[in-house]
PDB file of C-alpha atoms in Angstrom:
ATOM      1  CA  MET I   1     -25.282  17.676  -1.501  1.00  0.00           C
ATOM      2  CA  ASP I   2     -24.100  18.737  -4.815  1.00  0.00           C
ATOM      3  CA  THR I   3     -23.001  16.329  -7.583  1.00  0.00           C
ATOM      4  CA  ARG I   4     -19.218  16.441  -6.698  1.00  0.00           C
ATOM      5  CA  GLY I   5     -20.009  15.465  -3.272  1.00  0.00           C
ATOM      6  CA  ILE I   6     -22.119  12.583  -4.114  1.00  0.00           C
ATOM      7  CA  ILE I   7     -19.472  11.144  -6.509  1.00  0.00           C
ATOM      8  CA  LYS I   8     -16.729  11.721  -3.894  1.00  0.00           C
ATOM      9  CA  ALA I   9     -18.682  10.046  -1.216  1.00  0.00           C
ATOM     10  CA  SER I  10     -19.645   7.190  -3.350  1.00  0.00           C
ATOM     11  CA  GLY I  11     -16.041   6.578  -4.751  1.00  0.00           C
ATOM     12  CA  PHE I  12     -14.391   6.648  -1.248  1.00  0.00           C
ATOM     13  CA  LEU I  13     -17.177   4.641   0.235  1.00  0.00           C
ATOM     14  CA  ILE I  14     -16.499   1.963  -2.275  1.00  0.00           C
ATOM     15  CA  LEU I  15     -12.676   2.204  -1.452  1.00  0.00           C
ATOM     16  CA  THR I  16     -13.299   1.848   2.190  1.00  0.00           C
ATOM     17  CA  THR I  17     -15.886  -1.121   1.986  1.00  0.00           C
ATOM     18  CA  ILE I  18     -13.213  -3.063  -0.185  1.00  0.00           C
ATOM     19  CA  SER I  19     -10.002  -2.012   1.624  1.00  0.00           C
ATOM     20  CA  ILE I  20     -10.837  -2.685   5.135  1.00  0.00           C
ATOM     21  CA  PRO I  21     -12.458  -6.071   4.981  1.00  0.00           C
ATOM     22  CA  ALA I  22      -9.919  -7.218   2.427  1.00  0.00           C
ATOM     23  CA  ASN I  23      -6.813  -5.924   4.510  1.00  0.00           C
ATOM     24  CA  LEU I  24      -8.289  -7.360   7.588  1.00  0.00           C
ATOM     25  CA  ILE I  25      -8.591 -10.758   5.825  1.00  0.00           C
ATOM     26  CA  VAL I  26      -5.048 -10.529   4.927  1.00  0.00           C
ATOM     27  CA  CYS I  27      -3.902  -9.627   8.452  1.00  0.00           C
ATOM     28  CA  CYS I  28      -5.921 -12.330  10.284  1.00  0.00           C
ATOM     29  CA  ALA I  29      -4.857 -14.879   7.706  1.00  0.00           C
ATOM     30  CA  PHE I  30      -1.142 -14.336   8.454  1.00  0.00           C
ATOM     31  CA  LEU I  31      -1.746 -13.944  12.192  1.00  0.00           C
ATOM     32  CA  HIS I  32      -3.724 -16.979  12.453  1.00  0.00           C
ATOM     33  CA  ASN I  33      -0.642 -18.829  10.487  1.00  0.00           C
ATOM     34  CA  ARG I  34       1.713 -17.227  13.093  1.00  0.00           C
ATOM     35  CA  PHE I  35      -0.101 -18.655  16.010  1.00  0.00           C
ATOM     36  CA  THR I  36      -0.927 -22.179  14.565  1.00  0.00           C
ATOM     37  CA  GLU I  37       2.468 -22.781  12.634  1.00  0.00           C
ATOM     38  CA  ALA I  38       4.595 -20.564  15.223  1.00  0.00           C
ATOM     39  CA  LYS I  39       6.429 -19.308  11.933  1.00  0.00           C
ATOM     40  CA  LEU I  40       5.852 -16.794   9.049  1.00  0.00           C
ATOM     41  CA  LEU I  41       8.048 -16.639   6.046  1.00  0.00           C
ATOM     42  CA  THR I  42       9.772 -13.383   5.351  1.00  0.00           C
ATOM     43  CA  ALA I  43       7.373 -12.454   2.461  1.00  0.00           C
ATOM     44  CA  ASP I  44       4.287 -13.247   4.659  1.00  0.00           C
ATOM     45  CA  ILE I  45       5.704 -10.769   7.348  1.00  0.00           C
ATOM     46  CA  ILE I  46       6.186  -8.055   4.778  1.00  0.00           C
ATOM     47  CA  LEU I  47       2.740  -8.638   3.241  1.00  0.00           C
ATOM     48  CA  CYS I  48       0.986  -8.548   6.786  1.00  0.00           C
ATOM     49  CA  ASN I  49       2.895  -5.282   7.498  1.00  0.00           C
ATOM     50  CA  LEU I  50       1.777  -3.917   4.135  1.00  0.00           C
ATOM     51  CA  ALA I  51      -1.789  -4.896   4.727  1.00  0.00           C
ATOM     52  CA  PHE I  52      -1.843  -3.305   8.161  1.00  0.00           C
ATOM     53  CA  THR I  53      -0.302  -0.100   6.497  1.00  0.00           C
ATOM     54  CA  ASN I  54      -3.190  -0.049   3.876  1.00  0.00           C
ATOM     55  CA  LEU I  55      -5.767  -0.678   6.469  1.00  0.00           C
ATOM     56  CA  MET I  56      -4.516   2.324   8.386  1.00  0.00           C
ATOM     57  CA  VAL I  57      -4.442   4.469   5.098  1.00  0.00           C
ATOM     58  CA  ALA I  58      -8.246   3.348   4.847  1.00  0.00           C
ATOM     59  CA  PHE I  59      -9.209   4.294   8.360  1.00  0.00           C
ATOM     60  CA  ILE I  60      -7.327   7.531   8.312  1.00  0.00           C
ATOM     61  CA  ARG I  61      -8.050   8.860   4.760  1.00  0.00           C
ATOM     62  CA  SER I  62     -10.711   6.911   2.861  1.00  0.00           C
ATOM     63  CA  ILE I  63     -13.424   7.223   5.895  1.00  0.00           C
ATOM     64  CA  PRO I  64     -12.901  11.039   6.421  1.00  0.00           C
ATOM     65  CA  GLN I  65     -13.265  11.621   2.653  1.00  0.00           C
ATOM     66  CA  THR I  66     -16.388   9.750   2.585  1.00  0.00           C
ATOM     67  CA  LEU I  67     -17.760  11.725   5.511  1.00  0.00           C
ATOM     68  CA  ALA I  68     -16.457  15.074   3.911  1.00  0.00           C
ATOM     69  CA  GLY I  69     -18.372  14.023   0.632  1.00  0.00           C
ATOM     70  CA  LEU I  70     -21.538  13.636   2.600  1.00  0.00           C
ATOM     71  CA  GLY I  71     -21.098  17.164   4.114  1.00  0.00           C
ATOM     72  CA  TYR I  72     -19.599  16.374   7.528  1.00  0.00           C
ATOM     73  CA  LEU I  73     -16.554  18.879   7.438  1.00  0.00           C
ATOM     74  CA  HIS I  74     -15.930  19.450  11.007  1.00  0.00           C
ATOM     75  CA  LEU I  75     -14.414  16.040  11.865  1.00  0.00           C
ATOM     76  CA  PHE I  76     -11.355  17.136  13.927  1.00  0.00           C
ATOM     77  CA  ASP I  77      -9.908  19.835  15.893  1.00  0.00           C
ATOM     78  CA  ASP I  78      -6.346  21.199  15.163  1.00  0.00           C
ATOM     79  CA  ASP I  79      -4.640  18.483  17.105  1.00  0.00           C
ATOM     80  CA  GLY I  80      -6.901  15.851  15.497  1.00  0.00           C
ATOM     81  CA  CYS I  81      -5.926  17.139  12.031  1.00  0.00           C
ATOM     82  CA  LYS I  82      -2.182  17.015  12.880  1.00  0.00           C
ATOM     83  CA  ILE I  83      -2.373  13.500  14.100  1.00  0.00           C
ATOM     84  CA  THR I  84      -4.433  12.481  10.971  1.00  0.00           C
ATOM     85  CA  ILE I  85      -1.969  13.994   8.553  1.00  0.00           C
ATOM     86  CA  PHE I  86       0.969  12.773  10.351  1.00  0.00           C
ATOM     87  CA  CYS I  87      -0.328   9.209  10.246  1.00  0.00           C
ATOM     88  CA  PHE I  88      -1.397   9.255   6.661  1.00  0.00           C
ATOM     89  CA  ARG I  89       1.996  10.645   5.624  1.00  0.00           C
ATOM     90  CA  VAL I  90       3.738   7.885   7.655  1.00  0.00           C
ATOM     91  CA  PHE I  91       1.507   5.032   6.398  1.00  0.00           C
ATOM     92  CA  ARG I  92       1.586   6.261   2.987  1.00  0.00           C
ATOM     93  CA  GLY I  93       5.359   6.138   2.967  1.00  0.00           C
ATOM     94  CA  LEU I  94       5.348   2.692   4.387  1.00  0.00           C
ATOM     95  CA  SER I  95       2.950   1.441   1.727  1.00  0.00           C
ATOM     96  CA  ILE I  96       5.457   2.180  -1.030  1.00  0.00           C
ATOM     97  CA  SER I  97       8.684   1.128   1.006  1.00  0.00           C
ATOM     98  CA  LEU I  98       7.108  -2.107   1.998  1.00  0.00           C
ATOM     99  CA  THR I  99       5.982  -2.957  -1.554  1.00  0.00           C
ATOM    100  CA  CYS I 100       9.511  -2.081  -2.653  1.00  0.00           C
ATOM    101  CA  LEU I 101      10.943  -4.481   0.123  1.00  0.00           C
ATOM    102  CA  LEU I 102       8.577  -7.077  -1.020  1.00  0.00           C
ATOM    103  CA  CYS I 103       9.730  -6.826  -4.569  1.00  0.00           C
ATOM    104  CA  VAL I 104      13.438  -6.808  -3.763  1.00  0.00           C
ATOM    105  CA  TYR I 105      13.107  -9.756  -1.478  1.00  0.00           C
ATOM    106  CA  GLN I 106      11.120 -11.741  -4.092  1.00  0.00           C
ATOM    107  CA  ALA I 107      13.947 -10.844  -6.742  1.00  0.00           C
ATOM    108  CA  VAL I 108      16.356 -12.227  -4.189  1.00  0.00           C
ATOM    109  CA  ALA I 109      14.526 -15.316  -3.280  1.00  0.00           C
ATOM    110  CA  ILE I 110      14.284 -16.472  -6.948  1.00  0.00           C
ATOM    111  CA  SER I 111      17.698 -15.373  -7.918  1.00  0.00           C
ATOM    112  CA  PRO I 112      20.410 -18.127  -8.633  1.00  0.00           C
ATOM    113  CA  VAL I 113      23.121 -18.822  -6.228  1.00  0.00           C
ATOM    114  CA  THR I 114      25.556 -17.283  -8.368  1.00  0.00           C
ATOM    115  CA  SER I 115      23.827 -14.027  -8.694  1.00  0.00           C
ATOM    116  CA  LEU I 116      25.128 -10.956  -6.863  1.00  0.00           C
ATOM    117  CA  LEU I 117      21.862 -10.859  -4.855  1.00  0.00           C
ATOM    118  CA  ALA I 118      22.495 -14.282  -3.283  1.00  0.00           C
ATOM    119  CA  PRO I 119      24.045 -12.949   0.014  1.00  0.00           C
ATOM    120  CA  LEU I 120      20.796 -11.059   0.507  1.00  0.00           C
ATOM    121  CA  LYS I 121      18.804 -14.455   0.904  1.00  0.00           C
ATOM    122  CA  THR I 122      19.789 -14.828   4.427  1.00  0.00           C
ATOM    123  CA  ARG I 123      20.673 -11.184   5.278  1.00  0.00           C
ATOM    124  CA  ILE I 124      17.095  -9.915   4.638  1.00  0.00           C
ATOM    125  CA  PRO I 125      15.364 -12.366   6.829  1.00  0.00           C
ATOM    126  CA  GLN I 126      17.975 -11.804   9.405  1.00  0.00           C
ATOM    127  CA  TYR I 127      17.567  -8.033   9.668  1.00  0.00           C
ATOM    128  CA  LEU I 128      13.803  -7.833   8.642  1.00  0.00           C
ATOM    129  CA  LEU I 129      12.671  -6.548  12.011  1.00  0.00           C
ATOM    130  CA  TYR I 130      15.363  -3.855  12.133  1.00  0.00           C
ATOM    131  CA  ILE I 131      14.405  -2.832   8.373  1.00  0.00           C
ATOM    132  CA  VAL I 132      10.829  -2.455   9.259  1.00  0.00           C
ATOM    133  CA  VAL I 133      11.575  -0.441  12.477  1.00  0.00           C
ATOM    134  CA  PHE I 134      13.781   1.698  10.709  1.00  0.00           C
ATOM    135  CA  LEU I 135      11.131   2.485   8.032  1.00  0.00           C
ATOM    136  CA  TYR I 136       8.637   3.429  10.738  1.00  0.00           C
ATOM    137  CA  LEU I 137      11.092   5.658  12.435  1.00  0.00           C
ATOM    138  CA  LEU I 138      12.102   7.276   8.994  1.00  0.00           C
ATOM    139  CA  TYR I 139       8.684   8.279   7.906  1.00  0.00           C
ATOM    140  CA  CYS I 140       7.625   9.325  11.485  1.00  0.00           C
ATOM    141  CA  SER I 141      10.636  11.812  11.483  1.00  0.00           C
ATOM    142  CA  MET I 142       9.777  13.078   7.805  1.00  0.00           C
ATOM    143  CA  SER I 143       6.136  13.694   8.460  1.00  0.00           C
ATOM    144  CA  VAL I 144       6.606  15.988  11.512  1.00  0.00           C
ATOM    145  CA  MET I 145       7.031  19.258   9.553  1.00  0.00           C
ATOM    146  CA  THR I 146       3.833  18.604   7.480  1.00  0.00           C
ATOM    147  CA  ALA I 147       1.708  17.905  10.588  1.00  0.00           C
ATOM    148  CA  VAL I 148       2.883  21.097  12.174  1.00  0.00           C
ATOM    149  CA  ASN I 149       1.356  23.022   9.367  1.00  0.00           C
ATOM    150  CA  THR I 150      -1.887  21.432   9.706  1.00  0.00           C
ATOM    151  CA  VAL I 151      -5.145  23.132  10.965  1.00  0.00           C
ATOM    152  CA  SER I 152      -8.765  22.299  11.085  1.00  0.00           C
ATOM    153  CA  SER I 153     -10.251  25.611  10.161  1.00  0.00           C
ATOM    154  CA  LEU I 154      -9.260  28.731   8.469  1.00  0.00           C
ATOM    155  CA  ILE I 155      -9.527  32.565   9.252  1.00  0.00           C
ATOM    156  CA  ASN I 156     -12.545  34.075   7.720  1.00  0.00           C
ATOM    157  CA  ASN I 157     -12.972  30.667   5.820  1.00  0.00           C
ATOM    158  CA  THR I 158     -10.506  31.991   3.120  1.00  0.00           C
ATOM    159  CA  ILE I 159      -8.152  29.525   1.727  1.00  0.00           C
ATOM    160  CA  PRO I 160      -4.650  31.036   1.439  1.00  0.00           C
ATOM    161  CA  PRO I 161      -2.320  30.229  -1.466  1.00  0.00           C
ATOM    162  CA  TYR I 162      -0.383  27.114  -1.361  1.00  0.00           C
ATOM    163  CA  THR I 163      -2.753  25.053   0.791  1.00  0.00           C
ATOM    164  CA  TYR I 164      -3.453  21.500   0.616  1.00  0.00           C
ATOM    165  CA  ASN I 165      -7.335  21.448   0.922  1.00  0.00           C
ATOM    166  CA  LEU I 166      -8.877  18.274   2.301  1.00  0.00           C
ATOM    167  CA  GLU I 167     -11.959  20.353   3.270  1.00  0.00           C
ATOM    168  CA  TYR I 168     -11.954  18.966   6.968  1.00  0.00           C
ATOM    169  CA  CYS I 169      -8.298  19.789   7.361  1.00  0.00           C
ATOM    170  CA  PHE I 170      -5.813  22.132   5.621  1.00  0.00           C
ATOM    171  CA  VAL I 171      -2.092  21.813   5.273  1.00  0.00           C
ATOM    172  CA  ILE I 172      -0.757  25.480   5.063  1.00  0.00           C
ATOM    173  CA  TYR I 173       2.615  26.236   3.467  1.00  0.00           C
ATOM    174  CA  LYS I 174       3.911  29.640   4.252  1.00  0.00           C
ATOM    175  CA  ASP I 175       5.223  30.366   0.649  1.00  0.00           C
ATOM    176  CA  TYR I 176       5.593  28.736  -2.738  1.00  0.00           C
ATOM    177  CA  TYR I 177       9.187  27.462  -2.038  1.00  0.00           C
ATOM    178  CA  SER I 178       8.082  25.530   0.908  1.00  0.00           C
ATOM    179  CA  TYR I 179       5.221  24.043  -1.099  1.00  0.00           C
ATOM    180  CA  ILE I 180       7.461  23.110  -3.881  1.00  0.00           C
ATOM    181  CA  LEU I 181      10.297  21.708  -1.492  1.00  0.00           C
ATOM    182  CA  VAL I 182       8.101  19.580   0.369  1.00  0.00           C
ATOM    183  CA  GLY I 183       6.368  18.187  -2.745  1.00  0.00           C
ATOM    184  CA  PHE I 184       9.310  17.568  -4.655  1.00  0.00           C
ATOM    185  CA  GLY I 185      11.004  15.907  -1.526  1.00  0.00           C
ATOM    186  CA  VAL I 186       8.061  13.427  -1.242  1.00  0.00           C
ATOM    187  CA  MET I 187       8.182  12.783  -5.071  1.00  0.00           C
ATOM    188  CA  CYS I 188      11.871  12.282  -5.416  1.00  0.00           C
ATOM    189  CA  ARG I 189      11.730   9.815  -2.215  1.00  0.00           C
ATOM    190  CA  ASP I 190       8.939   7.971  -3.731  1.00  0.00           C
ATOM    191  CA  LEU I 191      10.767   7.945  -7.230  1.00  0.00           C
ATOM    192  CA  VAL I 192      13.857   6.049  -5.866  1.00  0.00           C
ATOM    193  CA  PHE I 193      11.541   3.248  -4.484  1.00  0.00           C
ATOM    194  CA  ILE I 194       9.678   3.324  -7.795  1.00  0.00           C
ATOM    195  CA  MET I 195      12.923   2.946  -9.735  1.00  0.00           C
ATOM    196  CA  LEU I 196      14.333   0.364  -7.552  1.00  0.00           C
ATOM    197  CA  MET I 197      11.057  -1.691  -7.799  1.00  0.00           C
ATOM    198  CA  THR I 198      10.989  -1.281 -11.638  1.00  0.00           C
ATOM    199  CA  ILE I 199      14.565  -2.538 -11.919  1.00  0.00           C
ATOM    200  CA  MET I 200      13.861  -5.537  -9.665  1.00  0.00           C
ATOM    201  CA  SER I 201      10.691  -6.342 -11.477  1.00  0.00           C
ATOM    202  CA  GLY I 202      12.525  -6.351 -14.731  1.00  0.00           C
ATOM    203  CA  TYR I 203      14.945  -8.689 -13.102  1.00  0.00           C
ATOM    204  CA  ILE I 204      12.096 -11.005 -11.832  1.00  0.00           C
ATOM    205  CA  LEU I 205      10.538 -11.106 -15.387  1.00  0.00           C
ATOM    206  CA  ARG I 206      14.014 -12.010 -16.900  1.00  0.00           C
ATOM    207  CA  LEU I 207      14.428 -14.876 -14.504  1.00  0.00           C
ATOM    208  CA  LEU I 208      10.931 -16.090 -15.067  1.00  0.00           C
ATOM    209  CA  TYR I 209      11.548 -16.060 -18.818  1.00  0.00           C
ATOM    210  CA  GLN I 210      14.715 -17.878 -18.504  1.00  0.00           C
ATOM    211  CA  HIS I 211      13.174 -20.432 -16.351  1.00  0.00           C
ATOM    212  CA  GLY I 212      10.432 -20.892 -18.792  1.00  0.00           C
ATOM    213  CA  GLN I 213      12.863 -21.496 -21.531  1.00  0.00           C
ATOM    214  CA  LYS I 214      14.759 -24.316 -19.417  1.00  0.00           C
ATOM    215  CA  VAL I 215      11.500 -25.821 -18.532  1.00  0.00           C
ATOM    216  CA  LYS I 216      10.828 -26.495 -22.335  1.00  0.00           C
ATOM    217  CA  ASN I 217      14.112 -28.451 -22.625  1.00  0.00           C
ATOM    218  CA  ILE I 218      14.579 -30.133 -19.337  1.00  0.00           C
ATOM    219  CA  ARG I 219      12.044 -32.394 -17.411  1.00  0.00           C
ATOM    220  CA  SER I 220      12.591 -31.963 -13.624  1.00  0.00           C
ATOM    221  CA  SER I 221      10.783 -33.800 -10.797  1.00  0.00           C
ATOM    222  CA  ASP I 222       7.322 -33.057  -9.764  1.00  0.00           C
ATOM    223  CA  ARG I 223       8.502 -31.524  -6.388  1.00  0.00           C
ATOM    224  CA  SER I 224      10.773 -29.052  -8.111  1.00  0.00           C
ATOM    225  CA  GLN I 225       8.082 -28.204 -10.536  1.00  0.00           C
ATOM    226  CA  LYS I 226       5.682 -27.451  -7.728  1.00  0.00           C
ATOM    227  CA  GLU I 227       7.997 -25.253  -5.890  1.00  0.00           C
ATOM    228  CA  ARG I 228       8.876 -23.455  -9.158  1.00  0.00           C
ATOM    229  CA  ARG I 229       5.240 -22.789  -9.939  1.00  0.00           C
ATOM    230  CA  ALA I 230       4.671 -21.460  -6.331  1.00  0.00           C
ATOM    231  CA  GLU I 231       7.816 -19.245  -6.844  1.00  0.00           C
ATOM    232  CA  THR I 232       6.652 -18.040 -10.361  1.00  0.00           C
ATOM    233  CA  LYS I 233       3.009 -17.293  -8.897  1.00  0.00           C
ATOM    234  CA  ALA I 234       4.437 -15.262  -6.123  1.00  0.00           C
ATOM    235  CA  SER I 235       6.639 -13.421  -8.318  1.00  0.00           C
ATOM    236  CA  LYS I 236       3.930 -12.510 -10.863  1.00  0.00           C
ATOM    237  CA  ALA I 237       1.748 -11.318  -7.918  1.00  0.00           C
ATOM    238  CA  VAL I 238       4.642  -8.938  -6.739  1.00  0.00           C
ATOM    239  CA  VAL I 239       5.254  -7.639 -10.318  1.00  0.00           C
ATOM    240  CA  THR I 240       1.330  -7.087 -10.467  1.00  0.00           C
ATOM    241  CA  LEU I 241       1.609  -4.922  -7.396  1.00  0.00           C
ATOM    242  CA  VAL I 242       4.481  -3.007  -8.536  1.00  0.00           C
ATOM    243  CA  ILE I 243       2.846  -2.277 -11.988  1.00  0.00           C
ATOM    244  CA  LEU I 244      -0.209  -1.007 -10.060  1.00  0.00           C
ATOM    245  CA  TYR I 245       1.702   1.188  -7.761  1.00  0.00           C
ATOM    246  CA  VAL I 246       3.632   2.724 -10.581  1.00  0.00           C
ATOM    247  CA  VAL I 247       0.410   3.568 -12.485  1.00  0.00           C
ATOM    248  CA  PHE I 248      -1.227   5.001  -9.337  1.00  0.00           C
ATOM    249  CA  PHE I 249       2.069   6.963  -8.501  1.00  0.00           C
ATOM    250  CA  GLY I 250       2.111   8.220 -11.868  1.00  0.00           C
ATOM    251  CA  ILE I 251      -1.303   9.659 -11.980  1.00  0.00           C
ATOM    252  CA  ASP I 252      -0.912  10.967  -8.357  1.00  0.00           C
ATOM    253  CA  ASN I 253       2.300  12.926  -9.286  1.00  0.00           C
ATOM    254  CA  ILE I 254       1.097  14.076 -12.641  1.00  0.00           C
ATOM    255  CA  ILE I 255      -1.766  15.938 -10.901  1.00  0.00           C
ATOM    256  CA  TRP I 256       0.603  17.134  -8.293  1.00  0.00           C
ATOM    257  CA  LEU I 257       2.839  18.737 -11.086  1.00  0.00           C
ATOM    258  CA  TYR I 258      -0.129  20.394 -12.451  1.00  0.00           C
ATOM    259  CA  THR I 259      -1.088  21.916  -8.944  1.00  0.00           C
ATOM    260  CA  ILE I 260       2.360  23.540  -8.766  1.00  0.00           C
ATOM    261  CA  THR I 261       1.625  25.705 -11.810  1.00  0.00           C
ATOM    262  CA  ILE I 262      -1.447  27.522 -10.045  1.00  0.00           C
ATOM    263  CA  SER I 263      -1.558  29.081  -6.487  1.00  0.00           C
ATOM    264  CA  LYS I 264      -5.059  27.717  -5.626  1.00  0.00           C
ATOM    265  CA  VAL I 265      -5.956  24.160  -6.380  1.00  0.00           C
ATOM    266  CA  SER I 266      -9.686  23.439  -6.791  1.00  0.00           C
ATOM    267  CA  VAL I 267     -11.321  20.908  -4.486  1.00  0.00           C
ATOM    268  CA  LEU I 268     -12.014  18.635  -7.253  1.00  0.00           C
ATOM    269  CA  ILE I 269      -8.524  18.247  -8.477  1.00  0.00           C
ATOM    270  CA  SER I 270      -7.477  17.542  -4.670  1.00  0.00           C
ATOM    271  CA  ASP I 271     -10.329  14.793  -4.528  1.00  0.00           C
ATOM    272  CA  ILE I 272      -9.129  13.052  -7.792  1.00  0.00           C
ATOM    273  CA  ARG I 273      -5.495  13.140  -6.478  1.00  0.00           C
ATOM    274  CA  ILE I 274      -6.346  11.823  -3.098  1.00  0.00           C
ATOM    275  CA  PHE I 275      -8.505   9.036  -4.687  1.00  0.00           C
ATOM    276  CA  PHE I 276      -5.592   7.658  -6.782  1.00  0.00           C
ATOM    277  CA  ALA I 277      -3.271   8.118  -3.624  1.00  0.00           C
ATOM    278  CA  THR I 278      -5.675   5.685  -1.713  1.00  0.00           C
ATOM    279  CA  LEU I 279      -6.636   3.479  -4.512  1.00  0.00           C
ATOM    280  CA  TYR I 280      -3.701   1.110  -3.995  1.00  0.00           C
ATOM    281  CA  THR I 281      -5.051   0.349  -0.400  1.00  0.00           C
ATOM    282  CA  SER I 282      -7.984  -1.549  -1.862  1.00  0.00           C
ATOM    283  CA  VAL I 283      -6.458  -3.051  -4.963  1.00  0.00           C
ATOM    284  CA  CYS I 284      -3.309  -4.541  -3.251  1.00  0.00           C
ATOM    285  CA  PRO I 285      -5.267  -6.830  -0.713  1.00  0.00           C
ATOM    286  CA  ILE I 286      -7.437  -8.203  -3.609  1.00  0.00           C
ATOM    287  CA  VAL I 287      -4.193  -9.144  -5.646  1.00  0.00           C
ATOM    288  CA  VAL I 288      -2.780 -10.808  -2.298  1.00  0.00           C
ATOM    289  CA  ILE I 289      -5.933 -12.653  -1.572  1.00  0.00           C
ATOM    290  CA  THR I 290      -6.401 -14.051  -5.164  1.00  0.00           C
ATOM    291  CA  THR I 291      -2.702 -15.101  -5.518  1.00  0.00           C
ATOM    292  CA  ASN I 292      -1.545 -16.026  -2.137  1.00  0.00           C
ATOM    293  CA  PRO I 293      -2.093 -19.997  -1.428  1.00  0.00           C
ATOM    294  CA  LYS I 294      -2.029 -19.609   2.291  1.00  0.00           C
ATOM    295  CA  ILE I 295      -4.971 -17.112   2.332  1.00  0.00           C
ATOM    296  CA  LYS I 296      -6.846 -18.865  -0.259  1.00  0.00           C
ATOM    297  CA  GLY I 297      -6.558 -22.007   1.884  1.00  0.00           C
ATOM    298  CA  LYS I 298      -7.900 -20.291   4.891  1.00  0.00           C
ATOM    299  CA  LEU I 299     -10.741 -18.983   3.090  1.00  0.00           C
ATOM    300  CA  LYS I 300     -11.599 -22.320   1.564  1.00  0.00           C
ATOM    301  CA  LEU I 301     -11.387 -23.906   5.189  1.00  0.00           C
ATOM    302  CA  ILE I 302     -13.848 -21.347   6.503  1.00  0.00           C
ATOM    303  CA  LYS I 303     -16.291 -21.816   3.515  1.00  0.00           C
ATOM    304  CA  LEU I 304     -16.057 -25.666   4.314  1.00  0.00           C
ATOM    305  CA  LYS I 305     -16.743 -25.278   7.819  1.00  0.00           C
ATOM    306  CA  LYS I 306     -19.694 -23.018   7.108  1.00  0.00           C
ATOM    307  CA  GLU I 307     -21.168 -25.667   4.628  1.00  0.00           C
ATOM    308  CA  VAL I 308     -20.629 -28.540   7.185  1.00  0.00           C
ATOM    309  CA  GLN I 309     -22.257 -26.850  10.037  1.00  0.00           C
ATOM    310  CA  PRO I 310     -25.729 -26.694   8.561  1.00  0.00           C
ATOM    311  CA  THR I 311     -25.544 -30.298   7.618  1.00  0.00           C
ATOM    312  CA  GLU I 312     -24.503 -31.375  11.152  1.00  0.00           C
ATOM    313  CA  ASN I 313     -27.286 -29.009  12.555  1.00  0.00           C
ATOM    314  CA  SER I 314     -29.924 -30.596  10.084  1.00  0.00           C
ATOM    315  CA  THR I 315     -28.648 -34.202  11.020  1.00  0.00           C
ATOM    316  CA  CYS I 316     -29.149 -33.347  14.800  1.00  0.00           C
ATOM    317  CA  THR I 317     -32.629 -32.255  14.397  1.00  0.00           C
ATOM    318  CA  GLN I 318     -33.753 -35.186  12.439  1.00  0.00           C
TER     319      GLN I 318
END
């Protein structure tokens, strides 16, 4: 293996070993809550779907990229490549849209009753299932054309111009205009969500600042203070996720804008872009695990059970 292959395999292996266990923890924690408490909050449902989406991206993109870095390039046939690219496009789109939905809901949840967003406090939970199903169908319909243009191997191993090269799969665009149109379409679609997330994050920060100013002058009950602290922590966590996504989105699309200026993109440039496009799948669950009280409570309970079991076993053997 060359140096690039070693670095590529190491980088994506790190992403994989973080992303898969972390997202599984988030999914399992919320599913356990669902079966034990028979109810999940709206934000928990969105986070569970987001963790599942990130988990799928890790399986579909991080693992193949790790194997490709190790030199295993013939991973799929044409149909396998089409399915892989289709699923990645769907789940990548869901990742940003669910993050946006989480941000919007958090802004709505902490907004005052006099706010224009107040009617959404009941509407979003009521129509959440329909919103999520609509997003799945939307991205499935938008990902078909890219999947159709995907192949597993090239004629004479010659990479034609305007090809998205993953080494184990190739997305071939027939001309420059098709390449530009698809790329700008995806970027503009994501930019809409980015702008909405940015606006809502700004609104959340403004509400948190206003609340902080009021707390200095007004002494509230312990219960209301605890509720406010929980809302504040959740809001800060959502804003953190938005900031991270905006940073990764920016790097991803700056690289893409560079690639449209050249006909053949080097594999190294593609590797860097793919790395940042999948980095969110590893960072997102870490933020959720470290900030969500329900998940932290589950992990503490598991830790306590593990500590108690050896003590009980040692007592029994005496």
